[in-house]
Amino acid sequence: GAGVSQSPRYKVAKRGQDVALRCDPISGHVSLFWYQQALGQGPEFLTYFQNEAQLDKSGLPSDRFFAERPEGSVSTLKIQRTQQEDSAVYLCASSLGSINSNQPQHFGDGTRLSIL
Amino acid sequence: SQQGEEDPQALSIQEGENATMNCSYKTSINNLQWYRQNSGRGLVHLILIRSNEREKHSGRLRVTLDTSKKSSSLLITASQAADTASYFCATAPDTGRRALTFGSGTRLQVQP
């Protein structure tokens, strides 16, 4: 596809359920990022992949959050035992080069997660 | 936590007027980027300015960077209703973790 694709666009889950959010980056992009965006705030960094390697996961808020990118393309963000404070928009972004290459990030439209 | 602080938080102007948004940050940076976000959509990259640059232009956009004051400004000239969006600055540090840190954004409303 032409851009970064995220699915689902909306996800409603009950507290305690597990959820999985998918990101299809732009083909050939080396870097992939996950962000969490609360209402009225800017995105907060969660984790970064260079190809299949997760080089930085310092932004993941707890061990309930897990991300993978096994073949260096599609990535999945999994949240286990969801809690109400996990409600947010989860954004995925990709860029052509490595994180230090100063290239712009291309964002998907996000998954809006609501935990009831 | 968010490094950048945008000012103002919200801005409402008439079509044709200029809009200026400011961003302040705390740590030493490699570059600073500006993004736009329409409601319910992802962020769109607008412009990147490196730490050794002072000013950059792209169409109706003008960005300045003052590393001594740790601040940047985004000027949109001759605004259009389609410019209505939230605007975020994001900083890339020059050491340590290189991930972008976003500010809290300026919500711009351009009245037709």
Coordinates of N, CA and C in Angstrom, one line a residue:
Chain A
G1 N 0.8 -1.2 0.0 CA 0.0 0.0 0.0 C 0.9 1.2 0.0
A2 N 0.2 2.4 -0.2 CA 0.9 3.6 -0.3 C 1.4 4.2 1.0
G3 N 0.6 3.9 2.1 CA 0.9 4.4 3.4 C 1.0 3.4 4.5
V4 N 1.1 3.8 5.7 CA 1.1 2.9 6.9 C -0.4 2.6 7.2
S5 N -0.6 1.3 7.3 CA -2.0 0.9 7.6 C -2.1 0.2 8.9
Q6 N -3.1 0.6 9.7 CA -3.3 0.1 11.0 C -4.7 -0.6 11.1
S7 N -4.7 -1.7 11.9 CA -6.0 -2.3 12.1 C -6.1 -2.9 13.5
P8 N -7.3 -3.0 14.1 CA -8.5 -2.3 13.6 C -8.4 -0.8 13.8
R9 N -9.3 -0.1 13.3 CA -9.4 1.4 13.5 C -9.9 1.7 14.9
Y10 N -10.9 0.9 15.3 CA -11.5 1.0 16.6 C -11.5 -0.3 17.3
K11 N -11.3 -0.3 18.6 CA -11.3 -1.6 19.4 C -11.9 -1.3 20.7
V12 N -12.9 -2.0 21.1 CA -13.5 -1.9 22.4 C -13.3 -3.2 23.1
A13 N -12.8 -3.2 24.3 CA -12.6 -4.4 25.0 C -13.0 -4.2 26.5
K14 N -13.3 -5.3 27.1 CA -13.6 -5.2 28.6 C -12.3 -5.3 29.4
R15 N -12.3 -4.7 30.5 CA -11.1 -4.7 31.4 C -10.7 -6.1 31.6
G16 N -9.4 -6.4 31.5 CA -8.9 -7.7 31.7 C -8.7 -8.6 30.5
Q17 N -9.3 -8.1 29.4 CA -9.1 -8.9 28.1 C -7.8 -8.5 27.5
D18 N -7.3 -9.4 26.6 CA -6.1 -9.1 25.9 C -6.5 -8.6 24.5
V19 N -5.7 -7.6 24.0 CA -5.9 -7.1 22.6 C -4.6 -7.1 21.8
A20 N -4.8 -7.1 20.5 CA -3.7 -7.1 19.6 C -3.9 -6.1 18.5
L21 N -3.0 -5.2 18.3 CA -3.1 -4.1 17.3 C -2.1 -4.4 16.2
R22 N -2.5 -4.2 15.0 CA -1.6 -4.5 13.9 C -1.2 -3.3 13.1
C23 N 0.1 -3.3 12.6 CA 0.6 -2.2 11.8 C 1.3 -2.8 10.6
D24 N 0.9 -2.3 9.4 CA 1.6 -2.6 8.2 C 2.3 -1.4 7.7
P25 N 3.7 -1.4 7.9 CA 4.4 -0.2 7.5 C 4.5 0.0 6.0
I26 N 5.1 1.1 5.6 CA 5.4 1.2 4.1 C 6.5 0.2 3.7
S27 N 6.2 -0.4 2.6 CA 7.1 -1.5 2.2 C 8.6 -1.0 2.1
G28 N 9.5 -1.7 2.6 CA 10.9 -1.4 2.5 C 11.4 -0.4 3.7
H29 N 10.5 0.0 4.5 CA 10.9 0.9 5.6 C 11.6 0.1 6.7
V30 N 12.8 0.6 7.1 CA 13.6 -0.1 8.1 C 13.1 0.1 9.5
S31 N 12.7 1.3 9.8 CA 12.3 1.6 11.1 C 10.8 1.6 11.3
L32 N 10.4 1.1 12.5 CA 9.0 1.1 12.9 C 8.8 1.5 14.3
F33 N 7.9 2.4 14.6 CA 7.7 3.0 15.9 C 6.2 2.8 16.3
W34 N 6.0 2.6 17.6 CA 4.7 2.6 18.2 C 4.6 3.8 19.2
Y35 N 3.5 4.5 19.2 CA 3.2 5.6 20.1 C 1.9 5.4 20.7
Q36 N 1.7 6.0 21.9 CA 0.4 6.1 22.6 C 0.0 7.5 22.6
Q37 N -1.2 7.9 22.2 CA -1.6 9.2 22.3 C -2.9 9.4 23.1
A38 N -2.8 10.1 24.2 CA -4.0 10.4 25.0 C -4.7 11.5 24.4
L39 N -6.0 11.7 24.8 CA -6.9 12.7 24.2 C -6.3 14.1 24.5
G40 N -6.1 14.9 23.5 CA -5.6 16.2 23.7 C -4.1 16.4 23.9
Q41 N -3.4 15.3 23.8 CA -1.9 15.3 24.0 C -1.2 14.9 22.8
G42 N 0.1 15.1 22.8 CA 1.0 14.6 21.7 C 1.3 13.1 21.9
P43 N 1.7 12.5 20.8 CA 2.1 11.0 21.0 C 3.3 10.8 21.9
E44 N 3.2 9.7 22.7 CA 4.3 9.3 23.6 C 4.9 8.0 23.0
F45 N 6.2 8.0 22.9 CA 7.0 6.9 22.4 C 6.8 5.7 23.2
L46 N 6.5 4.5 22.6 CA 6.4 3.3 23.3 C 7.7 2.4 22.9
T47 N 7.9 2.1 21.7 CA 8.9 1.2 21.3 C 9.4 1.4 19.8
Y48 N 10.6 0.9 19.5 CA 11.2 1.1 18.2 C 11.8 -0.2 17.7
F49 N 11.6 -0.5 16.4 CA 12.2 -1.6 15.7 C 13.0 -1.1 14.6
Q50 N 14.2 -1.7 14.5 CA 15.0 -1.6 13.2 C 15.0 -3.0 12.6
N51 N 14.3 -3.0 11.5 CA 14.0 -4.4 10.9 C 13.3 -5.2 11.9
E52 N 13.8 -6.4 12.2 CA 13.1 -7.3 13.1 C 13.5 -7.1 14.6
A53 N 14.6 -6.3 14.8 CA 15.2 -6.1 16.1 C 14.5 -5.0 16.9
Q54 N 14.0 -5.3 18.1 CA 13.4 -4.3 18.9 C 14.6 -3.6 19.7
L55 N 15.0 -2.4 19.3 CA 16.2 -1.8 19.8 C 15.8 -0.9 21.0
D56 N 14.6 -0.5 21.2 CA 14.3 0.4 22.3 C 12.8 0.1 22.7
K57 N 12.6 -0.4 23.9 CA 11.3 -0.6 24.4 C 11.1 0.2 25.7
S58 N 11.9 1.2 25.9 CA 11.9 2.0 27.1 C 10.6 2.7 27.4
G59 N 9.7 2.9 26.4 CA 8.5 3.6 26.6 C 7.3 2.8 26.9
L60 N 7.5 1.5 26.9 CA 6.3 0.6 27.2 C 6.0 0.8 28.7
P61 N 4.7 1.1 29.0 CA 4.4 1.4 30.4 C 4.4 0.3 31.4
S62 N 4.3 -0.9 31.0 CA 4.3 -2.0 31.9 C 4.6 -3.3 31.1
D63 N 4.9 -4.4 31.9 CA 5.1 -5.7 31.2 C 3.9 -6.3 30.6
R64 N 2.8 -5.6 30.7 CA 1.5 -6.1 30.0 C 1.6 -5.7 28.5
F65 N 2.5 -4.8 28.2 CA 2.6 -4.4 26.8 C 3.8 -5.1 26.1
F66 N 3.5 -5.7 25.0 CA 4.5 -6.5 24.2 C 4.4 -6.2 22.8
A67 N 5.5 -6.0 22.1 CA 5.5 -5.7 20.6 C 6.4 -6.6 19.9
E68 N 6.1 -6.9 18.7 CA 6.9 -7.8 17.9 C 6.9 -7.4 16.4
R69 N 7.9 -7.8 15.7 CA 8.0 -7.5 14.3 C 8.9 -8.6 13.7
P70 N 8.4 -9.8 13.7 CA 9.2 -11.0 13.5 C 9.9 -11.1 12.1
E71 N 9.3 -10.6 11.1 CA 9.9 -10.7 9.8 C 10.4 -9.3 9.3
G72 N 10.4 -8.3 10.1 CA 10.9 -7.0 9.8 C 9.9 -6.2 8.9
S73 N 8.7 -6.6 8.9 CA 7.7 -5.8 8.2 C 6.5 -5.5 9.1
V74 N 5.5 -6.4 9.1 CA 4.3 -6.2 9.9 C 4.7 -6.2 11.4
S75 N 4.0 -5.4 12.2 CA 4.3 -5.4 13.6 C 2.9 -5.5 14.4
T76 N 3.0 -6.1 15.5 CA 1.8 -6.3 16.4 C 2.2 -5.8 17.8
L77 N 1.3 -4.9 18.3 CA 1.4 -4.5 19.7 C 0.3 -5.2 20.5
K78 N 0.7 -5.9 21.5 CA -0.2 -6.7 22.3 C -0.3 -6.1 23.7
I79 N -1.5 -6.0 24.2 CA -1.7 -5.5 25.6 C -2.5 -6.6 26.3
Q80 N -1.9 -7.1 27.3 CA -2.5 -8.2 28.1 C -3.2 -7.6 29.3
R81 N -4.3 -8.3 29.7 CA -5.0 -7.9 30.9 C -5.3 -6.4 30.9
T82 N -6.0 -5.9 29.9 CA -6.2 -4.5 29.7 C -6.8 -3.8 30.9
Q83 N -6.4 -2.6 31.1 CA -7.0 -1.7 32.2 C -7.5 -0.4 31.6
Q84 N -8.4 0.3 32.3 CA -9.0 1.4 31.8 C -8.0 2.5 31.3
E85 N -6.9 2.6 32.0 CA -5.9 3.6 31.7 C -5.2 3.3 30.4
D86 N -5.4 2.1 29.8 CA -4.9 1.8 28.5 C -5.6 2.4 27.4
S87 N -6.8 3.0 27.7 CA -7.6 3.6 26.6 C -6.9 4.8 26.1
A88 N -6.7 4.8 24.7 CA -5.9 5.8 24.1 C -5.9 5.5 22.6
V89 N -5.3 6.3 21.8 CA -5.1 6.0 20.4 C -3.6 5.5 20.3
Y90 N -3.5 4.4 19.6 CA -2.2 3.8 19.4 C -1.7 4.0 18.0
L91 N -0.7 4.8 17.8 CA -0.2 5.1 16.5 C 1.1 4.3 16.1
C92 N 1.1 4.0 14.9 CA 2.3 3.3 14.3 C 2.9 4.2 13.3
A93 N 4.2 4.3 13.2 CA 4.9 5.1 12.2 C 6.1 4.3 11.7
S94 N 6.5 4.6 10.4 CA 7.6 3.9 9.8 C 8.5 5.0 9.1
S95 N 9.8 4.7 9.0 CA 10.6 5.6 8.3 C 11.6 4.7 7.5
L96 N 12.2 5.3 6.4 CA 13.0 4.6 5.4 C 14.3 4.1 6.0
G97 N 15.0 5.0 6.8 CA 16.3 4.6 7.3 C 16.2 4.3 8.8
S98 N 17.4 4.2 9.4 CA 17.5 3.9 10.8 C 17.1 5.1 11.6
I99 N 17.0 5.0 12.9 CA 16.5 6.0 13.7 C 17.4 7.2 13.7
N100 N 18.7 7.0 13.4 CA 19.6 8.1 13.4 C 19.7 8.8 12.1
S101 N 18.9 8.4 11.1 CA 19.1 8.9 9.7 C 18.3 10.2 9.5
N102 N 17.7 10.7 10.5 CA 17.0 12.0 10.4 C 16.0 12.1 9.3
Q103 N 15.3 11.0 9.1 CA 14.2 11.0 8.1 C 12.9 11.1 8.7
P104 N 11.9 11.7 8.0 CA 10.6 11.8 8.5 C 9.9 10.5 8.8
Q105 N 9.0 10.5 9.8 CA 8.2 9.3 10.1 C 6.9 9.5 9.4
H106 N 6.4 8.4 8.9 CA 5.1 8.3 8.2 C 4.1 7.6 9.1
F107 N 3.0 8.2 9.5 CA 2.1 7.7 10.5 C 0.9 7.0 9.9
G108 N 0.4 6.0 10.5 CA -0.9 5.4 10.2 C -1.9 6.3 10.9
D109 N -3.2 6.0 10.7 CA -4.3 6.7 11.3 C -4.6 6.2 12.7
G110 N -4.0 5.2 13.2 CA -4.1 4.8 14.6 C -5.2 3.8 14.8
T111 N -5.1 3.2 16.0 CA -6.2 2.4 16.5 C -6.7 3.0 17.8
R112 N -8.0 3.4 17.8 CA -8.6 4.0 19.0 C -9.1 2.8 19.9
L113 N -8.4 2.7 21.1 CA -8.7 1.6 22.0 C -9.5 2.1 23.2
S114 N -10.7 1.5 23.4 CA -11.5 1.9 24.6 C -11.7 0.7 25.4
I115 N -11.3 0.8 26.7 CA -11.4 -0.3 27.7 C -12.6 0.0 28.6
L116 N -13.6 -0.8 28.6 CA -14.8 -0.6 29.4 C -14.6 -1.2 30.8
Chain B
S1 N 6.7 11.3 29.4 CA 6.7 12.7 29.6 C 7.0 13.4 28.3
Q2 N 6.5 14.6 28.1 CA 6.7 15.3 26.9 C 7.7 16.4 27.1
Q3 N 8.6 16.5 26.2 CA 9.7 17.5 26.3 C 9.2 18.9 25.9
G4 N 8.5 18.9 24.7 CA 8.2 20.2 24.1 C 6.9 20.7 24.7
E5 N 6.9 22.1 24.7 CA 5.7 22.8 25.1 C 5.4 23.7 24.0
E6 N 4.2 23.5 23.4 CA 3.7 24.4 22.4 C 2.9 25.6 22.9
D7 N 3.0 26.7 22.3 CA 2.4 27.9 22.7 C 1.9 28.6 21.5
P8 N 0.6 29.0 21.3 CA -0.4 28.8 22.3 C -1.0 27.4 22.2
Q9 N -1.8 27.0 23.2 CA -2.4 25.7 23.2 C -3.5 25.6 22.1
A10 N -4.2 26.8 21.9 CA -5.2 26.9 20.9 C -5.1 28.2 20.2
L11 N -5.5 28.3 18.9 CA -5.4 29.5 18.1 C -6.5 29.5 17.1
S12 N -7.2 30.6 17.1 CA -8.3 30.8 16.1 C -8.1 32.0 15.3
I13 N -8.0 31.9 14.0 CA -7.8 33.0 13.1 C -8.7 33.0 11.9
Q14 N -8.7 34.1 11.1 CA -9.5 34.1 9.9 C -8.7 33.7 8.7
E15 N -9.4 33.1 7.8 CA -8.7 32.7 6.5 C -7.9 33.9 5.9
G16 N -6.7 33.6 5.5 CA -5.9 34.7 4.9 C -4.9 35.3 5.9
E17 N -5.2 35.1 7.2 CA -4.2 35.6 8.2 C -3.1 34.7 8.4
N18 N -2.0 35.1 9.0 CA -0.9 34.3 9.3 C -1.1 33.6 10.7
A19 N -0.5 32.4 10.9 CA -0.6 31.8 12.2 C 0.8 31.4 12.6
T20 N 1.1 31.8 13.9 CA 2.4 31.5 14.4 C 2.3 30.6 15.7
M21 N 3.0 29.5 15.7 CA 3.1 28.6 16.8 C 4.5 28.5 17.3
N22 N 4.6 28.4 18.6 CA 6.0 28.3 19.2 C 6.1 27.0 19.9
C23 N 7.4 26.6 20.0 CA 7.7 25.3 20.7 C 9.0 25.5 21.5
S24 N 8.9 25.1 22.8 CA 10.1 25.2 23.6 C 10.5 23.8 24.0
Y25 N 11.8 23.5 24.2 CA 12.2 22.2 24.6 C 13.3 22.3 25.6
K26 N 13.7 21.1 26.2 CA 14.6 21.2 27.3 C 16.1 20.7 27.0
T27 N 16.2 19.7 26.2 CA 17.5 19.0 26.1 C 18.1 19.4 24.8
S28 N 19.4 19.1 24.6 CA 20.2 19.3 23.4 C 19.6 18.4 22.3
I29 N 19.5 19.0 21.1 CA 18.8 18.2 20.0 C 19.7 18.0 18.8
N30 N 19.4 17.0 18.0 CA 20.0 16.8 16.7 C 19.1 17.5 15.6
N31 N 17.8 17.4 15.8 CA 16.9 18.1 14.8 C 15.5 18.3 15.5
L32 N 14.7 19.1 14.9 CA 13.4 19.4 15.4 C 12.5 19.3 14.2
Q33 N 11.3 18.6 14.4 CA 10.4 18.4 13.3 C 9.0 18.9 13.7
W34 N 8.3 19.3 12.7 CA 6.9 19.8 12.9 C 6.0 18.8 12.1
Y35 N 4.9 18.4 12.8 CA 3.9 17.5 12.2 C 2.5 18.2 12.4
R36 N 1.6 17.8 11.5 CA 0.2 18.2 11.5 C -0.7 17.0 11.7
Q37 N -1.7 17.1 12.5 CA -2.7 16.0 12.7 C -4.1 16.5 12.5
N38 N -4.8 16.0 11.6 CA -6.2 16.3 11.4 C -7.0 15.4 12.4
S39 N -8.2 15.8 12.8 CA -8.9 15.1 13.8 C -9.2 13.6 13.3
G40 N -8.8 12.7 14.2 CA -9.1 11.3 13.9 C -8.1 10.7 13.0
R41 N -7.0 11.4 12.6 CA -6.1 10.9 11.6 C -4.7 10.8 12.3
G42 N -3.8 10.2 11.5 CA -2.4 10.1 11.9 C -1.7 11.5 11.7
L43 N -0.4 11.5 12.1 CA 0.4 12.7 11.9 C 1.0 12.8 10.6
V44 N 1.1 14.0 10.0 CA 1.8 14.2 8.7 C 3.0 15.0 8.9
H45 N 4.1 14.6 8.4 CA 5.4 15.3 8.6 C 5.3 16.6 7.7
L46 N 5.7 17.7 8.3 CA 5.7 19.0 7.6 C 7.1 19.4 7.2
I47 N 8.0 19.5 8.2 CA 9.3 20.0 7.9 C 10.3 19.6 9.0
L48 N 11.5 19.4 8.7 CA 12.6 19.0 9.6 C 13.7 20.1 9.5
I49 N 14.1 20.6 10.7 CA 15.2 21.6 10.7 C 16.3 21.0 11.6
R50 N 17.5 21.0 11.1 CA 18.6 20.5 11.9 C 19.2 21.5 12.9
S51 N 19.9 21.0 13.8 CA 20.3 21.9 14.9 C 21.3 23.0 14.4
N52 N 21.9 22.8 13.3 CA 22.8 23.8 12.7 C 22.2 24.7 11.7
E53 N 20.9 24.6 11.6 CA 20.1 25.5 10.7 C 19.3 26.5 11.6
R54 N 19.0 27.6 11.0 CA 18.3 28.6 11.8 C 16.9 28.9 11.2
E55 N 16.8 28.6 9.9 CA 15.5 28.9 9.2 C 15.3 28.0 8.1
K56 N 14.0 27.6 7.8 CA 13.7 26.7 6.7 C 12.4 27.0 6.2
H57 N 12.2 26.9 4.9 CA 10.9 27.3 4.2 C 10.4 26.0 3.5
S58 N 9.1 25.9 3.4 CA 8.5 24.9 2.6 C 7.1 25.4 2.2
G59 N 6.9 25.9 1.0 CA 5.6 26.5 0.6 C 5.2 27.6 1.5
R60 N 4.1 27.5 2.1 CA 3.6 28.6 3.0 C 4.1 28.4 4.4
L61 N 5.0 27.5 4.6 CA 5.5 27.2 6.0 C 6.9 27.8 6.1
R62 N 7.1 28.4 7.3 CA 8.4 28.9 7.6 C 8.7 28.5 9.1
V63 N 9.9 27.8 9.3 CA 10.3 27.4 10.6 C 11.6 28.0 11.0
T64 N 11.6 28.5 12.2 CA 12.9 29.0 12.7 C 13.3 28.2 13.9
L65 N 14.6 28.1 14.2 CA 15.1 27.4 15.3 C 16.2 28.3 16.0
D66 N 16.0 28.4 17.3 CA 17.0 29.1 18.1 C 17.5 28.2 19.2
T67 N 18.7 27.5 19.0 CA 19.1 26.5 19.9 C 19.6 27.1 21.2
S68 N 20.0 28.4 21.2 CA 20.4 29.1 22.4 C 19.3 29.3 23.4
K69 N 18.1 29.5 22.8 CA 16.9 29.6 23.6 C 16.1 28.3 23.7
K70 N 16.5 27.3 23.0 CA 15.8 26.0 22.9 C 14.4 26.3 22.5
S71 N 14.2 26.9 21.4 CA 12.8 27.2 20.9 C 12.8 27.2 19.4
S72 N 11.6 27.0 18.9 CA 11.3 27.0 17.5 C 10.0 27.6 17.3
S73 N 9.8 28.1 16.1 CA 8.5 28.7 15.7 C 8.1 28.2 14.3
L74 N 6.8 28.0 14.2 CA 6.2 27.6 12.9 C 5.3 28.7 12.4
L75 N 5.5 29.2 11.3 CA 4.7 30.3 10.7 C 3.9 29.7 9.5
I76 N 2.6 29.8 9.5 CA 1.8 29.5 8.3 C 1.3 30.8 7.7
T77 N 1.7 31.1 6.5 CA 1.2 32.3 5.9 C 0.0 32.1 5.1
A78 N -0.8 33.2 5.0 CA -2.0 33.1 4.2 C -2.9 31.9 4.4
S79 N -3.2 31.7 5.7 CA -3.9 30.4 6.1 C -5.2 30.2 5.3
Q80 N -5.5 28.9 5.3 CA -6.7 28.4 4.6 C -7.5 27.5 5.6
A81 N -8.8 27.4 5.3 CA -9.6 26.6 6.2 C -9.0 25.2 6.3
A82 N -8.4 24.7 5.2 CA -7.8 23.3 5.2 C -6.6 23.2 6.2
D83 N -6.1 24.3 6.7 CA -5.0 24.3 7.6 C -5.5 24.0 9.0
T84 N -6.8 23.9 9.2 CA -7.3 23.6 10.6 C -6.9 22.2 11.0
A85 N -6.2 22.1 12.1 CA -5.6 20.9 12.5 C -4.8 21.2 13.8
S86 N -4.3 20.1 14.4 CA -3.3 20.3 15.5 C -1.9 20.2 15.0
Y87 N -1.1 21.0 15.5 CA 0.3 21.0 15.1 C 1.2 20.7 16.3
F88 N 2.2 19.8 16.0 CA 3.1 19.3 17.0 C 4.5 19.5 16.6
C89 N 5.3 19.9 17.6 CA 6.8 19.9 17.4 C 7.3 18.6 18.0
A90 N 8.4 18.1 17.4 CA 9.0 16.9 18.0 C 10.5 17.0 17.9
T91 N 11.2 16.6 19.0 CA 12.6 16.8 19.0 C 13.3 15.4 19.0
A92 N 14.4 15.4 18.3 CA 15.3 14.2 18.2 C 16.6 14.6 19.0
P93 N 16.8 13.9 20.1 CA 18.0 14.3 20.9 C 19.3 13.9 20.2
D94 N 20.4 14.6 20.6 CA 21.7 14.3 19.9 C 22.5 13.2 20.6
T95 N 22.0 12.8 21.7 CA 22.6 11.7 22.4 C 21.6 10.7 23.0
G96 N 22.0 9.6 23.4 CA 21.1 8.7 24.1 C 20.0 8.2 23.2
R97 N 18.8 8.0 23.8 CA 17.7 7.5 23.1 C 17.3 8.5 22.0
R98 N 17.3 8.0 20.8 CA 17.1 8.9 19.6 C 15.6 9.0 19.2
A99 N 14.7 8.4 20.0 CA 13.3 8.5 19.6 C 12.8 9.9 19.7
L100 N 11.8 10.3 18.8 CA 11.2 11.6 18.9 C 10.4 11.8 20.2
T101 N 10.5 13.0 20.7 CA 9.7 13.4 21.8 C 8.8 14.5 21.4
F102 N 7.5 14.3 21.5 CA 6.5 15.3 21.0 C 6.0 16.2 22.1
G103 N 5.7 17.4 21.6 CA 5.0 18.4 22.5 C 3.5 18.1 22.6
S104 N 2.8 18.9 23.3 CA 1.4 18.7 23.5 C 0.5 19.3 22.5
G105 N 1.1 20.1 21.6 CA 0.4 20.5 20.4 C -0.3 21.9 20.5
T106 N -0.5 22.5 19.3 CA -1.3 23.7 19.2 C -2.5 23.4 18.3
R107 N -3.7 23.6 18.8 CA -4.9 23.4 18.0 C -5.3 24.7 17.2
L108 N -5.1 24.6 15.9 CA -5.4 25.8 15.0 C -6.7 25.6 14.4
Q109 N -7.5 26.7 14.5 CA -8.8 26.7 13.8 C -8.8 27.9 12.9
V110 N -9.0 27.7 11.6 CA -9.0 28.7 10.6 C -10.4 28.9 10.1
Q111 N -11.0 30.1 10.4 CA -12.4 30.4 10.1 C -12.5 30.8 8.7
P112 N -13.4 30.2 7.9 CA -13.5 30.6 6.5 C -14.2 32.0 6.3

